[in-house]
Amino acid sequence: MIINKKTATGLEYIEIHNKSATAKVALQGGHLFHYQQQGKTPLLWLSEKSHFQTGKAIRGGIPLCWPWFGKHPADLDLPQHGFARTSFFRLVESNEPDKKTTELVLKFESSASTLSIWPYGFQLILRITVGPSLTVALTTINCDTKAFTISSALHTYFAVSSINAVSVQGLDETEYLDALTGETKIQRGIFRIKEEVDRIYQKTKSSFKIIDSDRVIQIISEGSSSVVVWNPWIDKSTRMADMQADDYKTMLCIETANAFKDARRLIPGEEHTLKVTLMEI
Ligand code: BG6
């Protein structure tokens, strides 16, 4: 079942129910902010203080960082993580191929307003498949006459029982840029989060696991060779308007990305898909 709904603040979203899962996707940002397999707890974290307001990104779920990840390389006045997460997507297709699967296709294209910020013609196609696993695939098509380079991320906020109980598998022996210090380091051994973490892993594998005390979450990335790991810890959570001071204990971002050296250059007519599949196993 696919239902069109609105939050109390007037933000439109699509609610999905099928035999395997439920999900919610806001049209602003093509932002999936809830996914829950039947009989399980939500896979994604969502801040209780999140703004569900026009022009403000939702804090939680899977914000789409695009066409640049992080700060704009040349103009710090431009929004962090690009403009896609606060732009409106259109629902262009929805299918229920069987009782366990729902597929949505959303679209966002260049306009006079995007061209004034980022001077390229593009189409962004978001395919979401809600079933026993969740797949989010973001396709960028270069519709311009000149090449462009994008950096991006499916900025996934996972819900965890307690950050102290969690370890991340799949990043061992991988080089990363520590965004907090600017240093490049190599991940060694079991990765546990014990302080603020903001890292871009490069030349990554494509399969990762979050090992929690009561479940294991599998992450499979495609079209990506970088992963961002972020937890704001207590000081940053306290400073953020849309998080509570102790929210860092129950969330962890593992972001399937095309970030830093993994930015992608697309020539006219070329397309690239950044994709993630998530499930509790
Ligand atoms: C992460 C970045 O991806 O997103 C962090 O690596 C950043 O540096 C975080 O703080 C949250 O960003 P925002 O813009 O949603 O507050």
Short mmCIF file of N, CA and C in Angstrom, two decimals, residues 7-152:
data_model
loop_
_atom_site.label_atom_id
_atom_site.label_comp_id
_atom_site.label_asym_id
_atom_site.label_seq_id
_atom_site.Cartn_x
_atom_site.Cartn_y
_atom_site.Cartn_z
N THR A 7 3.19 15.79 7.08
CA THR A 7 3.52 15.92 8.50
C THR A 7 2.68 17.07 9.07
N ALA A 8 2.68 17.20 10.40
CA ALA A 8 1.93 18.28 11.05
C ALA A 8 2.43 19.64 10.55
N THR A 9 3.69 19.69 10.11
CA THR A 9 4.26 20.95 9.62
C THR A 9 4.03 21.15 8.11
N GLY A 10 3.31 20.21 7.50
CA GLY A 10 2.92 20.39 6.10
C GLY A 10 3.86 19.77 5.07
N LEU A 11 4.86 19.00 5.53
CA LEU A 11 5.79 18.39 4.57
C LEU A 11 5.18 17.10 4.01
N GLU A 12 5.15 17.02 2.69
CA GLU A 12 4.52 15.84 2.05
C GLU A 12 5.45 14.63 2.08
N TYR A 13 4.87 13.49 2.39
CA TYR A 13 5.67 12.25 2.32
C TYR A 13 4.80 11.09 1.87
N ILE A 14 5.50 10.01 1.49
CA ILE A 14 4.83 8.80 1.00
C ILE A 14 5.05 7.72 2.04
N GLU A 15 3.95 7.10 2.44
CA GLU A 15 4.08 6.01 3.42
C GLU A 15 3.86 4.69 2.68
N ILE A 16 4.71 3.72 2.98
CA ILE A 16 4.65 2.42 2.30
C ILE A 16 4.42 1.33 3.33
N HIS A 17 3.46 0.46 3.04
CA HIS A 17 3.26 -0.74 3.87
C HIS A 17 3.22 -1.92 2.93
N ASN A 18 3.99 -2.95 3.21
CA ASN A 18 3.81 -4.22 2.49
C ASN A 18 4.08 -5.35 3.47
N LYS A 19 4.08 -6.58 2.98
CA LYS A 19 4.18 -7.74 3.88
C LYS A 19 5.55 -7.85 4.55
N SER A 20 6.56 -7.15 3.99
CA SER A 20 7.87 -7.29 4.62
C SER A 20 8.33 -6.08 5.40
N ALA A 21 7.79 -4.90 5.13
CA ALA A 21 8.34 -3.70 5.78
C ALA A 21 7.40 -2.50 5.68
N THR A 22 7.75 -1.46 6.46
CA THR A 22 7.10 -0.16 6.29
C THR A 22 8.21 0.88 6.05
N ALA A 23 7.85 1.95 5.35
CA ALA A 23 8.85 3.00 5.08
C ALA A 23 8.14 4.33 4.86
N LYS A 24 8.89 5.41 5.03
CA LYS A 24 8.35 6.76 4.77
C LYS A 24 9.38 7.55 3.99
N VAL A 25 8.91 8.24 2.96
CA VAL A 25 9.83 9.00 2.08
C VAL A 25 9.26 10.41 1.88
N ALA A 26 10.01 11.42 2.31
CA ALA A 26 9.57 12.81 2.10
C ALA A 26 9.91 13.23 0.68
N LEU A 27 9.00 14.00 0.06
CA LEU A 27 9.31 14.50 -1.29
C LEU A 27 10.45 15.52 -1.24
N GLN A 28 10.50 16.28 -0.16
CA GLN A 28 11.64 17.19 -0.01
C GLN A 28 12.90 16.34 0.19
N GLY A 29 13.83 16.48 -0.73
CA GLY A 29 15.10 15.76 -0.62
C GLY A 29 15.02 14.30 -1.03
N GLY A 30 13.85 13.81 -1.47
CA GLY A 30 13.71 12.37 -1.75
C GLY A 30 14.20 11.61 -0.52
N HIS A 31 13.81 12.13 0.63
CA HIS A 31 14.45 11.73 1.90
C HIS A 31 13.68 10.60 2.58
N LEU A 32 14.25 9.41 2.52
CA LEU A 32 13.64 8.27 3.23
C LEU A 32 13.96 8.44 4.72
N PHE A 33 12.93 8.54 5.56
CA PHE A 33 13.23 8.81 6.98
C PHE A 33 12.72 7.72 7.91
N HIS A 34 12.21 6.63 7.32
CA HIS A 34 11.81 5.50 8.17
C HIS A 34 11.84 4.23 7.34
N TYR A 35 12.41 3.17 7.91
CA TYR A 35 12.34 1.84 7.30
C TYR A 35 12.37 0.82 8.43
N GLN A 36 11.40 -0.06 8.40
CA GLN A 36 11.29 -1.05 9.47
C GLN A 36 10.81 -2.37 8.89
N GLN A 37 11.65 -3.40 9.06
CA GLN A 37 11.24 -4.74 8.61
C GLN A 37 10.16 -5.24 9.56
N GLN A 38 9.23 -6.05 9.04
CA GLN A 38 8.15 -6.59 9.89
C GLN A 38 8.74 -7.34 11.07
N GLY A 39 8.23 -7.05 12.26
CA GLY A 39 8.66 -7.78 13.45
C GLY A 39 10.00 -7.31 14.01
N LYS A 40 10.57 -6.26 13.41
CA LYS A 40 11.87 -5.76 13.89
C LYS A 40 11.72 -4.29 14.31
N THR A 41 12.74 -3.77 14.95
CA THR A 41 12.71 -2.35 15.31
C THR A 41 13.25 -1.53 14.13
N PRO A 42 12.98 -0.21 14.10
CA PRO A 42 13.43 0.59 12.94
C PRO A 42 14.93 0.45 12.69
N LEU A 43 15.29 0.36 11.43
CA LEU A 43 16.71 0.22 11.06
C LEU A 43 17.42 1.57 11.12
N LEU A 44 16.63 2.64 10.87
CA LEU A 44 17.22 3.97 10.73
C LEU A 44 16.87 4.85 11.93
N TRP A 45 17.82 5.69 12.26
CA TRP A 45 17.62 6.62 13.37
C TRP A 45 16.99 7.90 12.85
N LEU A 46 16.08 8.47 13.64
CA LEU A 46 15.44 9.74 13.28
C LEU A 46 15.38 10.60 14.54
N SER A 47 15.90 11.81 14.46
CA SER A 47 15.91 12.68 15.63
C SER A 47 14.50 13.13 16.00
N GLU A 48 14.20 13.07 17.29
CA GLU A 48 12.88 13.57 17.74
C GLU A 48 12.80 15.07 17.58
N LYS A 49 13.98 15.72 17.47
CA LYS A 49 13.98 17.19 17.32
C LYS A 49 14.12 17.62 15.85
N SER A 50 14.01 16.63 14.93
CA SER A 50 14.21 16.98 13.52
C SER A 50 13.21 18.03 13.05
N HIS A 51 13.70 18.97 12.24
CA HIS A 51 12.79 19.95 11.62
C HIS A 51 12.14 19.23 10.45
N PHE A 52 10.85 19.19 10.43
CA PHE A 52 10.17 18.71 9.21
C PHE A 52 9.64 19.95 8.55
N GLN A 53 10.57 20.75 8.04
CA GLN A 53 10.18 22.05 7.51
C GLN A 53 10.78 22.27 6.15
N THR A 54 10.05 23.01 5.33
CA THR A 54 10.55 23.35 4.00
C THR A 54 11.90 24.06 4.13
N GLY A 55 12.87 23.59 3.35
CA GLY A 55 14.17 24.26 3.32
C GLY A 55 15.15 23.77 4.37
N LYS A 56 14.71 22.87 5.26
CA LYS A 56 15.63 22.35 6.28
C LYS A 56 15.70 20.84 6.15
N ALA A 57 16.92 20.30 6.13
CA ALA A 57 17.06 18.85 5.96
C ALA A 57 16.56 18.12 7.21
N ILE A 58 15.97 16.97 6.98
CA ILE A 58 15.52 16.12 8.09
C ILE A 58 16.76 15.51 8.74
N ARG A 59 16.77 15.45 10.06
CA ARG A 59 17.93 14.88 10.77
C ARG A 59 17.66 13.40 11.06
N GLY A 60 18.14 12.57 10.20
CA GLY A 60 17.96 11.12 10.37
C GLY A 60 17.60 10.49 9.04
N GLY A 61 17.37 9.17 9.05
CA GLY A 61 17.03 8.49 7.80
C GLY A 61 18.20 8.53 6.83
N ILE A 62 17.88 8.83 5.56
CA ILE A 62 18.94 8.86 4.53
C ILE A 62 18.90 10.16 3.74
N PRO A 63 19.50 11.24 4.28
CA PRO A 63 19.63 12.46 3.46
C PRO A 63 20.51 12.18 2.24
N LEU A 64 20.19 12.82 1.13
CA LEU A 64 21.00 12.68 -0.09
C LEU A 64 21.93 13.88 -0.19
N CYS A 65 23.21 13.66 -0.01
CA CYS A 65 24.18 14.74 -0.15
C CYS A 65 24.58 14.77 -1.61
N TRP A 66 24.34 15.87 -2.29
CA TRP A 66 24.56 15.93 -3.74
C TRP A 66 24.35 17.37 -4.21
N PRO A 67 25.07 17.95 -5.14
CA PRO A 67 26.14 17.41 -5.96
C PRO A 67 27.52 17.59 -5.32
N TRP A 68 27.55 18.06 -4.08
CA TRP A 68 28.83 18.02 -3.38
C TRP A 68 28.59 17.50 -1.98
N PHE A 69 29.62 16.77 -1.50
CA PHE A 69 29.58 16.24 -0.15
C PHE A 69 30.38 17.18 0.74
N GLY A 70 29.84 17.51 1.92
CA GLY A 70 30.55 18.41 2.86
C GLY A 70 30.43 19.85 2.39
N LYS A 71 31.46 20.61 2.70
CA LYS A 71 31.42 22.02 2.32
C LYS A 71 31.67 22.14 0.81
N HIS A 72 31.09 23.18 0.20
CA HIS A 72 31.37 23.43 -1.22
C HIS A 72 32.86 23.76 -1.35
N PRO A 73 33.55 23.16 -2.33
CA PRO A 73 35.01 23.35 -2.40
C PRO A 73 35.45 24.81 -2.58
N ALA A 74 34.58 25.66 -3.19
CA ALA A 74 35.04 27.03 -3.48
C ALA A 74 34.23 28.10 -2.76
N ASP A 75 32.97 27.82 -2.44
CA ASP A 75 32.10 28.87 -1.92
C ASP A 75 31.43 28.40 -0.63
N LEU A 76 31.95 28.89 0.50
CA LEU A 76 31.44 28.42 1.81
C LEU A 76 30.03 28.95 2.12
N ASP A 77 29.54 29.89 1.29
CA ASP A 77 28.17 30.37 1.50
C ASP A 77 27.14 29.37 0.98
N LEU A 78 27.60 28.47 0.12
CA LEU A 78 26.66 27.47 -0.42
C LEU A 78 26.41 26.38 0.63
N PRO A 79 25.22 25.74 0.56
CA PRO A 79 24.86 24.83 1.65
C PRO A 79 25.77 23.61 1.75
N GLN A 80 26.07 23.25 3.00
CA GLN A 80 26.84 22.03 3.26
C GLN A 80 26.07 20.84 2.66
N HIS A 81 26.78 19.90 2.08
CA HIS A 81 26.22 18.67 1.50
C HIS A 81 25.31 18.92 0.29
N GLY A 82 25.46 20.11 -0.34
CA GLY A 82 24.73 20.36 -1.59
C GLY A 82 23.28 20.76 -1.36
N PHE A 83 22.53 20.82 -2.48
CA PHE A 83 21.16 21.33 -2.40
C PHE A 83 20.11 20.25 -2.59
N ALA A 84 20.49 19.02 -2.93
CA ALA A 84 19.46 18.00 -3.21
C ALA A 84 18.61 17.72 -1.96
N ARG A 85 19.24 17.71 -0.80
CA ARG A 85 18.48 17.27 0.39
C ARG A 85 17.39 18.25 0.82
N THR A 86 17.43 19.47 0.26
CA THR A 86 16.35 20.40 0.58
C THR A 86 15.53 20.78 -0.67
N SER A 87 15.74 20.03 -1.76
CA SER A 87 14.99 20.32 -2.99
C SER A 87 13.85 19.32 -3.16
N PHE A 88 12.86 19.72 -3.93
CA PHE A 88 11.69 18.84 -4.08
C PHE A 88 11.84 17.85 -5.22
N PHE A 89 11.59 16.60 -4.91
CA PHE A 89 11.58 15.52 -5.89
C PHE A 89 10.12 15.25 -6.26
N ARG A 90 9.92 14.74 -7.49
CA ARG A 90 8.57 14.34 -7.94
C ARG A 90 8.50 12.83 -7.94
N LEU A 91 7.37 12.31 -7.52
CA LEU A 91 7.18 10.85 -7.63
C LEU A 91 6.75 10.59 -9.08
N VAL A 92 7.55 9.81 -9.84
CA VAL A 92 7.19 9.57 -11.24
C VAL A 92 6.68 8.16 -11.48
N GLU A 93 6.92 7.27 -10.54
CA GLU A 93 6.47 5.89 -10.74
C GLU A 93 6.37 5.19 -9.40
N SER A 94 5.38 4.33 -9.26
CA SER A 94 5.34 3.46 -8.08
C SER A 94 4.79 2.10 -8.51
N ASN A 95 5.39 1.05 -7.99
CA ASN A 95 4.99 -0.32 -8.36
C ASN A 95 4.95 -1.18 -7.11
N GLU A 96 4.04 -2.16 -7.16
CA GLU A 96 4.02 -3.18 -6.10
C GLU A 96 4.11 -4.53 -6.81
N PRO A 97 5.32 -4.95 -7.22
CA PRO A 97 5.45 -6.15 -8.04
C PRO A 97 4.96 -7.42 -7.34
N ASP A 98 5.05 -7.44 -6.01
CA ASP A 98 4.46 -8.55 -5.25
C ASP A 98 4.11 -8.01 -3.86
N LYS A 99 3.52 -8.88 -3.02
CA LYS A 99 3.02 -8.38 -1.73
C LYS A 99 4.13 -7.97 -0.77
N LYS A 100 5.36 -8.36 -1.12
CA LYS A 100 6.48 -8.08 -0.22
C LYS A 100 7.36 -6.93 -0.70
N THR A 101 7.04 -6.36 -1.84
CA THR A 101 7.96 -5.38 -2.44
C THR A 101 7.22 -4.15 -2.96
N THR A 102 7.77 -2.99 -2.64
CA THR A 102 7.24 -1.73 -3.19
C THR A 102 8.40 -0.95 -3.78
N GLU A 103 8.16 -0.42 -4.99
CA GLU A 103 9.23 0.35 -5.65
C GLU A 103 8.73 1.77 -5.94
N LEU A 104 9.56 2.73 -5.64
CA LEU A 104 9.25 4.13 -5.97
C LEU A 104 10.36 4.67 -6.86
N VAL A 105 9.96 5.53 -7.80
CA VAL A 105 10.96 6.27 -8.59
C VAL A 105 10.64 7.75 -8.44
N LEU A 106 11.63 8.50 -7.99
CA LEU A 106 11.47 9.95 -7.82
C LEU A 106 12.50 10.67 -8.69
N LYS A 107 12.16 11.89 -9.06
CA LYS A 107 13.02 12.61 -10.00
C LYS A 107 13.22 14.06 -9.54
N PHE A 108 14.41 14.56 -9.80
CA PHE A 108 14.72 15.97 -9.53
C PHE A 108 15.62 16.43 -10.67
N GLU A 109 15.26 17.56 -11.30
CA GLU A 109 16.02 17.99 -12.49
C GLU A 109 16.52 19.41 -12.32
N SER A 110 17.51 19.77 -13.14
CA SER A 110 18.02 21.14 -13.10
C SER A 110 16.92 22.12 -13.50
N SER A 111 17.00 23.31 -12.91
CA SER A 111 16.02 24.37 -13.18
C SER A 111 16.80 25.70 -13.09
N ALA A 112 16.09 26.79 -13.35
CA ALA A 112 16.76 28.10 -13.26
C ALA A 112 17.37 28.26 -11.87
N SER A 113 16.66 27.78 -10.85
CA SER A 113 17.17 27.97 -9.49
C SER A 113 18.41 27.11 -9.21
N THR A 114 18.45 25.87 -9.69
CA THR A 114 19.66 25.06 -9.46
C THR A 114 20.82 25.60 -10.31
N LEU A 115 20.49 26.06 -11.54
CA LEU A 115 21.56 26.56 -12.42
C LEU A 115 22.25 27.80 -11.85
N SER A 116 21.49 28.55 -11.01
CA SER A 116 22.11 29.74 -10.41
C SER A 116 23.11 29.35 -9.31
N ILE A 117 23.00 28.14 -8.79
CA ILE A 117 23.93 27.68 -7.74
C ILE A 117 25.01 26.78 -8.33
N TRP A 118 24.57 25.94 -9.28
CA TRP A 118 25.46 24.91 -9.85
C TRP A 118 25.16 24.86 -11.34
N PRO A 119 26.08 25.35 -12.19
CA PRO A 119 25.73 25.67 -13.58
C PRO A 119 25.72 24.48 -14.55
N TYR A 120 25.03 23.43 -14.21
CA TYR A 120 25.00 22.25 -15.09
C TYR A 120 23.58 21.69 -15.19
N GLY A 121 23.27 21.20 -16.39
CA GLY A 121 21.99 20.52 -16.59
C GLY A 121 22.11 19.07 -16.11
N PHE A 122 21.16 18.63 -15.32
CA PHE A 122 21.23 17.26 -14.79
C PHE A 122 19.82 16.69 -14.59
N GLN A 123 19.80 15.38 -14.46
CA GLN A 123 18.61 14.69 -13.95
C GLN A 123 19.11 13.79 -12.83
N LEU A 124 18.36 13.77 -11.75
CA LEU A 124 18.69 12.91 -10.62
C LEU A 124 17.51 11.96 -10.46
N ILE A 125 17.79 10.68 -10.53
CA ILE A 125 16.70 9.70 -10.43
C ILE A 125 16.95 8.85 -9.20
N LEU A 126 15.96 8.80 -8.34
CA LEU A 126 16.09 8.07 -7.09
C LEU A 126 15.16 6.87 -7.13
N ARG A 127 15.74 5.67 -7.03
CA ARG A 127 14.92 4.45 -7.02
C ARG A 127 15.00 3.83 -5.63
N ILE A 128 13.85 3.66 -5.02
CA ILE A 128 13.80 3.11 -3.66
C ILE A 128 13.02 1.80 -3.73
N THR A 129 13.60 0.74 -3.21
CA THR A 129 12.89 -0.55 -3.16
C THR A 129 12.75 -0.96 -1.70
N VAL A 130 11.50 -1.07 -1.29
CA VAL A 130 11.20 -1.44 0.10
C VAL A 130 10.71 -2.88 0.10
N GLY A 131 11.47 -3.75 0.72
CA GLY A 131 11.11 -5.16 0.81
C GLY A 131 11.77 -5.74 2.04
N PRO A 132 12.14 -7.02 2.02
CA PRO A 132 12.86 -7.59 3.16
C PRO A 132 14.19 -6.88 3.38
N SER A 133 14.70 -6.24 2.32
CA SER A 133 15.84 -5.32 2.47
C SER A 133 15.41 -3.99 1.86
N LEU A 134 16.21 -2.96 2.12
CA LEU A 134 15.93 -1.64 1.57
C LEU A 134 17.03 -1.29 0.58
N THR A 135 16.64 -0.89 -0.63
CA THR A 135 17.65 -0.43 -1.59
C THR A 135 17.36 1.01 -2.00
N VAL A 136 18.39 1.82 -1.96
CA VAL A 136 18.29 3.21 -2.40
C VAL A 136 19.35 3.42 -3.47
N ALA A 137 18.93 3.82 -4.66
CA ALA A 137 19.87 3.99 -5.77
C ALA A 137 19.67 5.39 -6.35
N LEU A 138 20.74 6.16 -6.36
CA LEU A 138 20.68 7.54 -6.84
C LEU A 138 21.48 7.65 -8.13
N THR A 139 20.76 7.91 -9.23
CA THR A 139 21.42 8.00 -10.54
C THR A 139 21.53 9.45 -10.97
N THR A 140 22.74 9.85 -11.29
CA THR A 140 22.98 11.20 -11.81
C THR A 140 23.18 11.08 -13.32
N ILE A 141 22.44 11.88 -14.07
CA ILE A 141 22.63 11.91 -15.53
C ILE A 141 23.12 13.31 -15.92
N ASN A 142 24.21 13.35 -16.65
CA ASN A 142 24.71 14.63 -17.13
C ASN A 142 23.92 15.01 -18.39
N CYS A 143 23.06 16.03 -18.28
CA CYS A 143 22.25 16.48 -19.43
C CYS A 143 22.84 17.76 -20.02
N ASP A 144 24.06 18.08 -19.64
CA ASP A 144 24.68 19.33 -20.08
C ASP A 144 25.57 19.08 -21.31
N THR A 145 26.14 20.17 -21.81
CA THR A 145 27.06 20.03 -22.94
C THR A 145 28.51 20.03 -22.43
N LYS A 146 28.67 20.22 -21.11
CA LYS A 146 30.03 20.15 -20.54
C LYS A 146 30.07 19.10 -19.43
N ALA A 147 31.29 18.61 -19.17
CA ALA A 147 31.46 17.60 -18.12
C ALA A 147 31.29 18.25 -16.74
N PHE A 148 30.88 17.48 -15.76
CA PHE A 148 30.89 17.98 -14.37
C PHE A 148 31.37 16.89 -13.43
N THR A 149 31.75 17.32 -12.23
CA THR A 149 32.22 16.38 -11.21
C THR A 149 31.29 16.48 -10.01
N ILE A 150 30.86 15.33 -9.52
CA ILE A 150 29.99 15.31 -8.33
C ILE A 150 30.67 14.55 -7.21
N SER A 151 30.42 15.02 -5.98
CA SER A 151 30.70 14.18 -4.82
C SER A 151 29.35 14.04 -4.12
N SER A 152 29.13 12.93 -3.46
CA SER A 152 27.79 12.66 -2.94
C SER A 152 27.83 11.61 -1.85
#
